[in-house]
Short mmCIF file of C-alpha atoms in Angstrom, two decimals:
data_model
loop_
_atom_site.label_atom_id
_atom_site.label_comp_id
_atom_site.label_asym_id
_atom_site.label_seq_id
_atom_site.Cartn_x
_atom_site.Cartn_y
_atom_site.Cartn_z
CA UNK A 1 -18.92 86.25 69.20
CA UNK A 2 -17.45 82.96 68.01
CA UNK A 3 -18.36 81.66 64.58
CA UNK A 4 -20.24 78.40 64.06
CA UNK A 5 -17.01 76.74 63.01
CA UNK A 6 -15.25 77.90 66.19
CA UNK A 7 -18.11 76.60 68.31
CA UNK A 8 -18.04 73.24 66.51
CA UNK A 9 -14.29 73.02 67.06
CA UNK A 10 -14.70 73.78 70.77
CA UNK A 11 -17.49 71.22 71.05
CA UNK A 12 -15.30 68.58 69.39
CA UNK A 13 -12.38 69.48 71.64
CA UNK A 14 -14.49 68.95 74.76
CA UNK A 15 -15.89 65.70 73.36
CA UNK A 16 -12.27 64.60 72.85
CA UNK A 17 -11.45 65.40 76.48
CA UNK A 18 -14.49 63.47 77.69
CA UNK A 19 -13.35 60.49 75.60
CA UNK A 20 -9.81 60.92 76.94
CA UNK A 21 -11.08 60.89 80.54
CA UNK A 22 -13.17 57.78 79.86
CA UNK A 23 -10.11 56.01 78.43
CA UNK A 24 -7.95 56.93 81.42
CA UNK A 25 -10.66 55.87 83.86
CA UNK A 26 -11.17 52.55 82.07
CA UNK A 27 -7.45 51.78 82.21
CA UNK A 28 -7.24 52.71 85.91
CA UNK A 29 -10.36 50.65 86.68
CA UNK A 30 -8.77 47.64 84.98
CA UNK A 31 -5.54 48.11 86.96
CA UNK A 32 -7.53 48.34 90.19
CA UNK A 33 -9.39 45.14 89.35
CA UNK A 34 -6.13 43.33 88.60
CA UNK A 35 -4.67 44.44 91.94
CA UNK A 36 -7.76 43.32 93.85
CA UNK A 37 -7.68 39.99 92.01
CA UNK A 38 -4.00 39.57 92.83
CA UNK A 39 -4.59 40.27 96.52
CA UNK A 40 -7.50 37.87 96.92
CA UNK A 41 -6.20 35.06 94.71
CA UNK A 42 -2.87 34.77 96.51
CA UNK A 43 -2.83 31.47 98.48
CA UNK A 44 -0.07 32.63 100.81
CA UNK A 45 -2.16 35.64 101.64
CA UNK A 46 -5.14 33.60 102.86
CA UNK A 47 -2.87 31.46 105.06
CA UNK A 48 -1.17 34.56 106.45
CA UNK A 49 -4.52 36.18 107.13
CA UNK A 50 -5.72 33.09 108.97
CA UNK A 51 -2.54 32.87 111.09
CA UNK A 52 -2.70 36.54 112.06
CA UNK A 53 -6.34 36.21 112.91
CA UNK A 54 -5.47 33.47 115.42
CA UNK A 55 -2.55 35.51 116.81
CA UNK A 56 -4.79 38.54 117.21
CA UNK A 57 -7.23 36.51 119.32
CA UNK A 58 -4.47 35.54 121.79
CA UNK A 59 -3.41 39.18 122.28
CA UNK A 60 0.25 39.01 123.11
CA UNK A 61 3.35 40.83 121.88
CA UNK A 62 3.03 39.45 118.37
CA UNK A 63 -0.64 40.47 118.38
CA UNK A 64 0.44 44.08 117.93
CA UNK A 65 2.31 43.09 114.76
CA UNK A 66 -0.77 41.21 113.58
CA UNK A 67 -2.96 44.21 114.37
CA UNK A 68 -0.70 46.45 112.27
CA UNK A 69 -0.92 43.88 109.48
CA UNK A 70 -4.74 43.90 109.60
CA UNK A 71 -4.90 47.70 109.71
CA UNK A 72 -2.60 48.01 106.69
CA UNK A 73 -4.54 45.35 104.82
CA UNK A 74 -7.89 46.90 105.75
CA UNK A 75 -6.80 50.36 104.62
CA UNK A 76 -5.51 48.93 101.36
CA UNK A 77 -8.84 47.22 100.64
CA UNK A 78 -10.87 50.29 101.64
CA UNK A 79 -8.76 52.49 99.36
CA UNK A 80 -9.09 50.02 96.46
CA UNK A 81 -12.88 49.91 96.88
CA UNK A 82 -12.97 53.73 97.04
CA UNK A 83 -10.86 53.90 93.86
CA UNK A 84 -13.22 51.51 92.06
CA UNK A 85 -16.23 53.52 93.23
CA UNK A 86 -14.67 56.75 91.91
CA UNK A 87 -13.72 55.17 88.59
CA UNK A 88 -17.19 53.68 88.10
CA UNK A 89 -18.82 57.01 88.91
CA UNK A 90 -16.47 58.70 86.46
CA UNK A 91 -17.59 56.33 83.71
CA UNK A 92 -21.28 56.64 84.55
CA UNK A 93 -23.24 58.32 81.76
CA UNK A 94 -24.61 61.64 82.94
CA UNK A 95 -27.42 62.55 80.62
CA UNK A 96 -29.44 65.03 82.65
CA UNK A 97 -28.77 68.47 81.16
CA UNK A 98 -31.50 69.95 83.38
CA UNK A 99 -29.08 69.48 86.27
CA UNK A 100 -26.96 72.25 84.75
CA UNK A 101 -29.90 74.48 83.75
CA UNK A 102 -29.31 78.19 84.14
CA UNK A 103 -30.96 81.30 82.71
CA UNK A 104 -30.42 81.86 78.96
CA UNK A 105 -29.53 78.21 78.32
CA UNK A 106 -31.37 76.16 75.70
CA UNK A 107 -33.75 73.78 77.48
CA UNK A 108 -34.67 71.47 74.60
CA UNK A 109 -31.62 70.81 72.47
CA UNK A 110 -31.45 69.96 68.78
CA UNK A 111 -27.87 68.73 69.32
CA UNK A 112 -28.05 66.58 72.47
CA UNK A 113 -29.06 63.00 71.62
CA UNK A 114 -31.05 62.66 74.86
CA UNK A 115 -33.36 65.52 73.87
CA UNK A 116 -33.54 64.49 70.22
CA UNK A 117 -34.62 60.94 71.08
CA UNK A 118 -37.52 62.19 73.24
CA UNK A 119 -39.36 63.31 70.12
CA UNK A 120 -40.52 61.49 67.02
CA UNK A 121 -38.76 62.16 63.75
CA UNK A 122 -41.45 64.52 62.45
CA UNK A 123 -41.22 66.68 65.57
CA UNK A 124 -37.43 66.73 65.43
CA UNK A 125 -37.42 67.61 61.72
CA UNK A 126 -39.97 70.37 62.33
CA UNK A 127 -37.83 71.86 65.09
CA UNK A 128 -34.73 71.72 62.87
CA UNK A 129 -36.48 73.23 59.85
CA UNK A 130 -37.91 76.08 61.93
CA UNK A 131 -34.82 76.92 63.93
CA UNK A 132 -32.74 79.96 63.15
CA UNK A 133 -29.00 80.30 63.00
CA UNK A 134 -28.94 82.11 66.33
CA UNK A 135 -30.88 79.21 67.93
CA UNK A 136 -28.17 76.81 66.81
CA UNK A 137 -25.43 79.05 68.26
CA UNK A 138 -27.22 79.22 71.63
CA UNK A 139 -27.78 75.45 71.57
CA UNK A 140 -24.11 74.83 70.78
CA UNK A 141 -23.00 77.18 73.57
CA UNK A 142 -25.27 75.34 76.00
CA UNK A 143 -23.90 71.95 74.95
CA UNK A 144 -20.32 73.18 75.25
CA UNK A 145 -21.02 74.37 78.79
CA UNK A 146 -22.82 71.17 79.85
CA UNK A 147 -20.14 68.91 78.34
CA UNK A 148 -17.45 70.97 80.06
CA UNK A 149 -19.20 70.41 83.40
CA UNK A 150 -19.43 66.68 82.68
CA UNK A 151 -15.74 66.54 81.74
CA UNK A 152 -14.78 68.40 84.94
CA UNK A 153 -16.83 65.93 87.00
CA UNK A 154 -15.15 62.98 85.29
CA UNK A 155 -11.72 64.52 85.96
CA UNK A 156 -12.63 65.00 89.62
CA UNK A 157 -13.63 61.35 90.03
CA UNK A 158 -10.54 60.24 88.11
CA UNK A 159 -8.18 62.28 90.27
CA UNK A 160 -9.74 61.08 93.53
CA UNK A 161 -9.66 57.50 92.24
CA UNK A 162 -5.99 57.80 91.25
CA UNK A 163 -5.15 59.20 94.69
CA UNK A 164 -6.93 56.23 96.34
CA UNK A 165 -5.23 53.76 93.98
CA UNK A 166 -1.77 55.22 94.63
CA UNK A 167 -2.42 55.20 98.38
CA UNK A 168 -3.62 51.59 98.18
CA UNK A 169 -0.48 50.60 96.26
CA UNK A 170 1.68 52.23 98.93
CA UNK A 171 -0.34 50.45 101.62
CA UNK A 172 0.01 47.18 99.72
CA UNK A 173 3.79 47.58 99.53
CA UNK A 174 4.08 48.58 103.19
CA UNK A 175 2.06 45.64 104.41
CA UNK A 176 4.15 43.26 102.25
CA UNK A 177 7.35 44.76 103.65
CA UNK A 178 5.84 44.48 107.14
CA UNK A 179 5.13 40.80 106.53
CA UNK A 180 8.67 40.09 105.30
CA UNK A 181 10.47 41.87 108.12
CA UNK A 182 8.23 41.52 111.15
CA UNK A 183 6.04 38.46 110.74
#
């Protein structure tokens, strides 16, 4: 069995990874916002969009080129919105440890701030004064497991968001190249 010091170290390591994921997600969310702002604030873009909209209504040979333009643009926007959604969900605070409840896990933690704040100080102090060393070890093991699950969920949202962002960047480049060569 791990010592208290080993458990504390593991808990701090996982807290570091959660913080690391939040930092990465925040940076990626900012980059996504900048790209969306760039797309929608571009004056040439709005004129181009308007011209292709008119061409698409006529439906002739150049309408196919306009349709490809709209599809590429639409996919880019959808992917950017999906990336933002993933990044925002990755940053969302997940404070429901009961979601991860399993047999032999501590249900009311003396470590998790969400459980501590549900009680008044006297109740919290009483629980701390009357807890045994083994209770603390079980509580720490539970918190390590729950925080690991939270970190894995954040990493999942981050990775999906990065995939959407990279795909949107590729779509953005393709539709700009399409505009330069074909429109």
